[in-house]
Amino acid sequence: MTAVVIITLLALAFGLLLAWAAGRFRVEGNPVAEKLNQLLPQTQCGQCGYPGCAPYAEALARGEAPVNLCNPGGTATMEAIADLLGVPPLEVEEEPDGPLVAVIREAECIGCTKCIQACPVDAILGSAKHMHTVIESECTGCKLCVEPCPVDCIDMVELPPTRASWIWPKPALPVEQPPEKEKRVA
Amino acid sequence: MSEFFLILVSTVLVNNFVLVKFLGLCPFMGVSAKEESAFGMVLATSFVLTLSSVASYLVWRWLLLPFGLEYLRTLSFILVIAVVVQFTEMVMRKASPLLYQTLGIFLPLITTNCIVLGVALLNSQQSHGLMESALYGFGASLGFGLVLVLFAGIRARLQAADVPETFQGAPIALITAGFMALAFMGFTGLVRG
């Protein structure tokens, strides 16, 4: 009888403590999702399958999304996310030649402003019936501007590697075949 | 004073919980793949372990012993551990979101770490006092941390090593852990008593 009473009282006391703590130490929002959102490139391009960077960050924080979905962010962003969440990094399906940037062939641009409206990060400068150009440092290489251009004057070109994106090249060694064993002659 | 020092040396090296008593092997294998996560796990475990060994001592000394309920200790210690982990998680989330992010994923895992329950049970079995219990818990977590971080370092090297196909992955990790246990047997004669 004492045992039942003691354990019940103990559990009740602990339950009350936790209930009090839950109210006392309540945290608004999800700090992890916010941190993740800051890591993402804010292209809102939807290439990850989520409607924007913030929803993807929330899915990441809930542990529902793999870390390698952000294509514009590339390997650097994926590694930062994996590091923050403490999960092993995954391969990003990146462009084979590394990060890209959009370049407008300015002589062919007719100034239709369609690419300006498509750009999620406002990296394209220009006004109606005037030539447009891309601010290279703002461009995230999301390719959203390529499709709307009526004269197809936007090229995606490769960026020279920076210190964050450079990867040690694989050694170009010829694969050596092991020498065939000599047959023993009795 | 020297008695307290002996408890620390004993739990960290001679009677290491992971390699000599074989407790807490699941996090030892599970979290040692990356050095950083191993370090986070160590921080969280040492915090919870010290706190829960003190809390379970209090429950043991002032609740279970006076009422003659020694047979309820496993049940009540598990209750204490679960509550300590939950409480720690809540407080940490509020007080230091940065630390919470580092330890966040590992905190709930500690509830199932057998070292935590093992320390509480051994404390009551060997009738340790309050200070001894706290030191025993802290020493156990230090020993766990030492072994976990060392092992994570070794596993990082194993990834680059040319392991025969049969032994790749868990087998070579277990063999390595076995060698570490052998090496730790060398500490057996360290303390003469």
Coordinates of C-alpha atoms in Angstrom, one line a residue:
Chain A
M1 CA 0.0 0.0 0.0
T2 CA 2.8 2.4 0.9
A3 CA 4.5 1.5 -2.3
V4 CA 1.6 2.5 -4.4
V5 CA 1.1 5.8 -2.5
I6 CA 4.8 6.7 -2.7
I7 CA 5.2 6.0 -6.4
T8 CA 1.9 7.8 -7.2
L9 CA 3.0 10.8 -5.2
L10 CA 6.5 10.7 -6.8
A11 CA 5.0 10.6 -10.3
L12 CA 2.5 13.3 -9.5
A13 CA 5.3 15.6 -8.1
F14 CA 7.4 15.0 -11.2
G15 CA 4.4 15.6 -13.5
L16 CA 3.6 18.8 -11.8
L17 CA 7.2 19.9 -12.0
L18 CA 7.3 19.2 -15.7
A19 CA 3.9 20.9 -16.3
W20 CA 5.2 24.0 -14.5
A21 CA 8.5 23.9 -16.4
A22 CA 6.6 23.6 -19.7
G23 CA 4.7 26.8 -19.0
R24 CA 7.7 28.6 -17.4
F25 CA 10.2 27.8 -20.1
R26 CA 8.0 28.1 -23.2
V27 CA 9.8 29.0 -26.4
E28 CA 8.0 30.8 -29.2
G29 CA 8.6 29.5 -32.7
N30 CA 11.3 27.2 -33.7
P31 CA 14.8 28.6 -33.3
V32 CA 16.3 25.7 -35.4
A33 CA 14.1 26.4 -38.4
E34 CA 15.1 30.1 -38.2
K35 CA 18.8 29.2 -38.2
L36 CA 18.2 26.9 -41.1
N37 CA 16.3 29.5 -43.0
Q38 CA 19.2 31.9 -42.7
L39 CA 21.5 29.3 -44.2
L40 CA 19.3 28.8 -47.3
P41 CA 20.0 31.1 -50.3
Q42 CA 16.5 32.7 -50.2
T43 CA 15.9 32.2 -53.9
Q44 CA 12.4 30.9 -53.1
C45 CA 12.8 28.9 -56.3
G46 CA 11.0 25.8 -55.2
Q47 CA 13.5 23.4 -56.7
C48 CA 13.5 21.5 -53.4
G49 CA 9.8 20.7 -53.8
Y50 CA 8.7 23.0 -51.0
P51 CA 7.0 26.4 -51.8
G52 CA 10.0 28.4 -50.6
C53 CA 13.0 28.5 -48.4
A54 CA 11.2 28.9 -45.1
P55 CA 8.9 25.9 -45.6
Y56 CA 11.9 23.8 -46.5
A57 CA 13.7 25.0 -43.4
E58 CA 10.7 24.0 -41.3
A59 CA 10.6 20.6 -42.9
L60 CA 14.3 20.2 -42.3
A61 CA 13.9 21.2 -38.6
R62 CA 11.1 18.6 -38.3
G63 CA 13.5 16.1 -39.8
E64 CA 11.2 15.3 -42.7
A65 CA 13.3 16.5 -45.5
P66 CA 16.8 15.3 -46.6
V67 CA 19.5 17.9 -46.4
N68 CA 20.5 17.8 -50.1
L69 CA 17.5 19.3 -51.8
C70 CA 18.7 22.9 -52.1
N71 CA 20.2 23.1 -55.6
P72 CA 21.1 26.8 -55.8
G73 CA 22.9 26.5 -52.4
G74 CA 25.0 23.7 -53.7
T75 CA 27.4 21.6 -51.6
A76 CA 28.4 24.5 -49.4
T77 CA 24.8 25.0 -48.1
M78 CA 24.2 21.3 -47.8
E79 CA 27.3 20.9 -45.6
A80 CA 26.2 23.9 -43.5
I81 CA 22.8 22.4 -43.0
A82 CA 24.1 18.9 -42.2
D83 CA 26.6 20.4 -39.8
L84 CA 23.8 22.4 -37.9
L85 CA 21.5 19.3 -37.7
G86 CA 24.3 16.9 -36.9
V87 CA 23.5 14.5 -39.6
P88 CA 25.8 13.0 -42.2
P89 CA 26.2 15.0 -45.4
L90 CA 24.6 13.8 -48.6
E91 CA 25.4 14.3 -52.3
V92 CA 23.8 17.3 -53.9
E93 CA 22.6 16.9 -57.5
E94 CA 24.5 19.9 -58.5
E95 CA 25.2 21.2 -62.0
P96 CA 28.2 19.1 -63.2
D97 CA 30.3 22.2 -63.5
G98 CA 29.6 23.8 -60.2
P99 CA 27.5 26.9 -59.4
L100 CA 26.1 28.8 -62.3
V101 CA 25.3 32.4 -62.9
A102 CA 22.9 34.0 -65.4
V103 CA 24.4 36.4 -68.0
I104 CA 22.3 38.4 -70.4
R105 CA 23.6 38.9 -73.9
E106 CA 22.9 42.6 -73.7
A107 CA 23.0 43.3 -77.5
E108 CA 20.1 41.0 -78.0
C109 CA 18.0 42.1 -75.0
I110 CA 14.7 43.8 -76.1
G111 CA 13.9 45.2 -72.6
C112 CA 10.7 43.3 -72.0
T113 CA 11.3 43.1 -68.1
K114 CA 10.0 39.5 -68.1
C115 CA 13.2 38.2 -66.5
I116 CA 13.1 40.9 -63.9
Q117 CA 9.7 39.7 -62.8
A118 CA 10.8 36.1 -62.7
C119 CA 13.9 36.8 -60.6
P120 CA 13.3 35.8 -57.0
V121 CA 16.3 37.7 -55.6
D122 CA 16.0 40.9 -57.6
A123 CA 19.4 40.3 -59.2
I124 CA 18.4 41.7 -62.7
L125 CA 18.6 45.4 -63.3
G126 CA 16.9 47.3 -66.0
S127 CA 13.6 49.0 -67.1
A128 CA 11.1 48.7 -69.9
K129 CA 12.5 49.0 -73.4
H130 CA 16.0 49.4 -71.9
M131 CA 18.7 46.7 -71.8
H132 CA 18.8 44.5 -68.7
T133 CA 21.8 43.1 -66.9
V134 CA 22.5 40.6 -64.1
I135 CA 24.2 41.6 -60.9
E136 CA 26.5 38.7 -60.6
S137 CA 27.0 38.7 -56.9
E138 CA 23.3 38.6 -56.3
C139 CA 22.5 35.8 -58.8
T140 CA 21.9 32.4 -57.3
G141 CA 21.8 30.5 -60.6
C142 CA 18.3 29.3 -60.1
K143 CA 17.5 29.4 -63.9
L144 CA 14.0 30.9 -63.3
C145 CA 14.8 33.8 -65.7
V146 CA 15.8 31.6 -68.7
E147 CA 12.4 30.3 -69.5
P148 CA 10.4 33.6 -69.6
C149 CA 12.9 35.4 -72.0
P150 CA 11.2 35.8 -75.4
V151 CA 14.5 36.1 -77.3
D152 CA 16.5 33.5 -75.4
C153 CA 19.3 35.9 -74.7
I154 CA 20.1 34.6 -71.2
D155 CA 23.0 32.2 -70.8
M156 CA 23.8 30.2 -67.7
V157 CA 27.6 30.3 -67.3
E158 CA 29.9 28.7 -64.9
L159 CA 31.4 30.7 -62.0
P160 CA 35.1 30.5 -61.3
P161 CA 35.5 28.5 -58.0
T162 CA 35.7 30.5 -54.8
R163 CA 37.3 29.4 -51.6
A164 CA 34.0 28.0 -50.3
S165 CA 33.1 26.1 -53.5
W166 CA 36.5 24.8 -54.6
I167 CA 36.9 21.0 -54.3
W168 CA 40.2 19.2 -54.5
P169 CA 40.3 17.6 -57.9
K170 CA 40.3 13.9 -58.1
P171 CA 43.7 12.4 -58.9
A172 CA 44.0 11.4 -62.5
L173 CA 45.8 8.2 -62.1
P174 CA 45.6 5.3 -64.5
V175 CA 43.9 2.3 -63.0
E176 CA 46.5 -0.4 -62.8
Q177 CA 45.4 -3.9 -63.5
P178 CA 47.0 -6.5 -61.3
P179 CA 49.5 -8.6 -63.3
E180 CA 48.1 -11.9 -64.2
K181 CA 49.5 -14.8 -62.3
E182 CA 51.9 -16.9 -64.3
K183 CA 50.6 -20.3 -64.8
R184 CA 52.7 -22.8 -63.0
V185 CA 54.2 -25.4 -65.2
A186 CA 54.7 -28.6 -63.3
Chain B
M1 CA 39.8 14.2 -0.6
S2 CA 42.0 11.4 -2.0
E3 CA 38.9 9.1 -1.8
F4 CA 37.1 11.4 -4.2
F5 CA 40.1 11.4 -6.5
L6 CA 40.1 7.6 -6.4
I7 CA 36.5 7.5 -7.4
L8 CA 37.2 9.7 -10.5
V9 CA 40.3 7.7 -11.6
S10 CA 38.4 4.5 -11.0
T11 CA 35.3 5.4 -13.1
V12 CA 37.3 7.1 -15.9
L13 CA 40.1 4.6 -16.4
V14 CA 40.0 1.4 -14.3
N15 CA 36.3 0.6 -14.3
N16 CA 35.4 2.5 -17.4
F17 CA 31.7 2.0 -18.0
V18 CA 31.9 1.4 -21.7
L19 CA 35.0 -0.7 -22.1
V20 CA 35.1 -2.6 -18.8
K21 CA 31.5 -2.7 -17.6
F22 CA 30.1 -2.8 -21.2
L23 CA 27.3 -0.3 -20.5
G24 CA 26.1 2.4 -22.9
L25 CA 27.3 0.5 -26.0
C26 CA 24.4 1.8 -28.1
P27 CA 25.4 5.5 -28.1
F28 CA 29.1 4.4 -28.2
M29 CA 28.4 2.7 -31.6
G30 CA 25.7 5.0 -32.8
V31 CA 27.1 8.5 -32.2
S32 CA 30.7 7.9 -32.9
A33 CA 30.5 8.2 -36.7
K34 CA 31.3 12.0 -36.5
E35 CA 33.6 13.6 -34.0
E36 CA 31.4 16.7 -33.6
S37 CA 28.3 14.7 -32.8
A38 CA 30.3 12.5 -30.4
F39 CA 31.4 15.7 -28.6
G40 CA 27.8 16.9 -28.4
M41 CA 26.7 13.6 -27.0
V42 CA 29.4 13.7 -24.4
L43 CA 28.4 17.2 -23.2
A44 CA 24.8 16.3 -22.9
T45 CA 25.5 13.0 -21.2
S46 CA 27.8 14.4 -18.6
F47 CA 25.3 17.1 -17.7
V48 CA 22.4 14.7 -17.4
L49 CA 24.4 11.9 -15.7
T50 CA 25.7 14.1 -12.9
L51 CA 22.3 15.7 -12.3
S52 CA 20.4 12.4 -12.4
S53 CA 22.8 10.6 -10.1
V54 CA 22.3 13.3 -7.5
A55 CA 18.5 13.3 -8.0
S56 CA 18.3 9.5 -7.8
Y57 CA 20.4 9.5 -4.7
L58 CA 18.0 11.9 -3.1
V59 CA 15.0 9.7 -4.0
W60 CA 16.8 6.6 -2.8
R61 CA 18.0 8.1 0.5
W62 CA 15.0 10.2 1.6
L63 CA 12.1 8.3 0.0
L64 CA 12.8 4.7 -0.7
L65 CA 15.0 3.8 2.2
P66 CA 12.8 5.3 5.0
F67 CA 9.7 3.5 3.7
G68 CA 11.5 0.2 3.1
L69 CA 10.8 0.2 -0.6
E70 CA 14.2 -0.8 -1.9
Y71 CA 12.6 -3.2 -4.5
L72 CA 11.1 -0.2 -6.3
R73 CA 14.4 1.4 -7.1
T74 CA 14.6 0.5 -10.8
L75 CA 11.1 1.9 -11.5
S76 CA 11.7 5.1 -9.6
F77 CA 15.2 5.7 -11.0
I78 CA 13.9 5.4 -14.5
L79 CA 11.2 7.9 -13.6
V80 CA 13.8 10.2 -12.1
I81 CA 16.0 10.0 -15.2
A82 CA 13.2 10.6 -17.6
V83 CA 12.1 13.7 -15.7
V84 CA 15.7 15.0 -15.4
V85 CA 16.2 14.7 -19.1
Q86 CA 12.9 16.4 -19.9
F87 CA 13.5 19.2 -17.5
T88 CA 17.0 19.7 -18.7
E89 CA 15.8 19.9 -22.3
M90 CA 13.1 22.5 -21.4
V91 CA 15.5 24.7 -19.4
M92 CA 18.2 24.5 -21.9
R93 CA 15.9 25.4 -24.8
K94 CA 14.9 28.5 -23.0
A95 CA 18.2 29.5 -21.5
S96 CA 20.6 28.7 -24.3
P97 CA 19.2 27.9 -27.7
L98 CA 22.7 27.6 -29.1
L99 CA 23.6 24.8 -26.7
Y100 CA 20.2 23.3 -27.3
Q101 CA 20.9 23.1 -31.0
T102 CA 24.2 21.4 -30.4
L103 CA 22.8 18.9 -28.0
G104 CA 19.2 18.9 -29.1
I105 CA 19.1 15.6 -31.0
F106 CA 21.1 13.8 -28.3
L107 CA 19.2 14.9 -25.2
P108 CA 16.2 12.5 -25.6
L109 CA 18.6 9.7 -26.5
I110 CA 20.2 9.9 -23.1
T111 CA 17.0 8.5 -21.4
T112 CA 17.8 5.2 -22.9
N113 CA 21.5 5.3 -22.2
C114 CA 22.1 2.4 -19.8
I115 CA 25.0 4.1 -18.1
V116 CA 22.6 6.6 -16.5
L117 CA 20.5 3.8 -14.9
G118 CA 23.6 1.8 -14.2
V119 CA 25.2 4.6 -12.2
A120 CA 22.0 5.2 -10.2
L121 CA 21.7 1.5 -9.4
L122 CA 25.4 1.1 -8.5
N123 CA 25.3 4.2 -6.3
S124 CA 22.5 2.7 -4.2
Q125 CA 24.1 -0.7 -4.2
Q126 CA 27.4 0.6 -2.9
S127 CA 25.6 3.0 -0.5
H128 CA 27.5 6.1 -1.8
G129 CA 26.9 9.4 -0.1
L130 CA 25.7 12.6 -1.9
M131 CA 29.1 13.8 -2.9
E132 CA 30.3 10.3 -3.8
S133 CA 27.2 9.8 -6.0
A134 CA 27.7 13.0 -7.8
L135 CA 31.4 12.3 -8.4
Y136 CA 30.6 8.7 -9.5
G137 CA 28.1 10.0 -12.1
F138 CA 30.5 12.7 -13.2
G139 CA 33.4 10.3 -13.5
A140 CA 31.3 7.8 -15.4
S141 CA 30.4 10.5 -17.9
L142 CA 34.1 11.6 -18.2
G143 CA 35.1 8.0 -18.9
F144 CA 32.2 7.6 -21.4
G145 CA 33.3 10.9 -23.0
L146 CA 37.0 9.9 -23.2
V147 CA 36.2 6.6 -24.8
L148 CA 33.6 8.0 -27.2
V149 CA 35.8 10.9 -28.5
L150 CA 38.8 8.5 -28.9
F151 CA 36.6 6.0 -30.7
A152 CA 35.2 8.7 -33.0
G153 CA 38.7 9.7 -33.9
I154 CA 39.6 6.1 -34.7
R155 CA 36.5 5.7 -36.8
A156 CA 37.3 8.8 -38.8
R157 CA 40.6 7.1 -39.7
L158 CA 38.9 3.8 -40.4
Q159 CA 36.9 5.5 -43.1
A160 CA 40.1 6.2 -45.0
A161 CA 41.6 2.8 -44.3
D162 CA 41.6 -0.1 -46.8
V163 CA 39.3 -2.5 -44.8
P164 CA 38.7 -5.9 -46.3
E165 CA 35.1 -6.1 -47.6
T166 CA 34.0 -8.7 -45.0
F167 CA 34.9 -6.3 -42.2
Q168 CA 33.6 -3.1 -43.5
G169 CA 31.2 -1.0 -41.4
A170 CA 30.1 -2.3 -38.0
P171 CA 32.4 -5.4 -37.8
I172 CA 35.6 -3.4 -37.9
A173 CA 34.1 -0.9 -35.5
L174 CA 33.3 -3.7 -33.0
I175 CA 36.7 -5.2 -33.4
T176 CA 38.3 -1.8 -32.8
A177 CA 36.2 -1.4 -29.7
G178 CA 37.4 -4.8 -28.5
F179 CA 41.0 -3.7 -29.0
M180 CA 40.3 -0.5 -27.0
A181 CA 38.8 -2.6 -24.2
L182 CA 42.0 -4.7 -24.2
A183 CA 44.1 -1.6 -24.0
F184 CA 42.0 -0.3 -21.1
M185 CA 42.6 -3.6 -19.2
G186 CA 46.1 -2.2 -18.8
F187 CA 44.7 0.3 -16.2
T188 CA 43.5 -2.5 -14.0
G189 CA 46.6 -2.4 -11.7
L190 CA 46.7 1.4 -11.6
V191 CA 45.0 1.7 -8.2
R192 CA 46.2 -0.6 -5.5
G193 CA 43.6 -1.1 -2.8

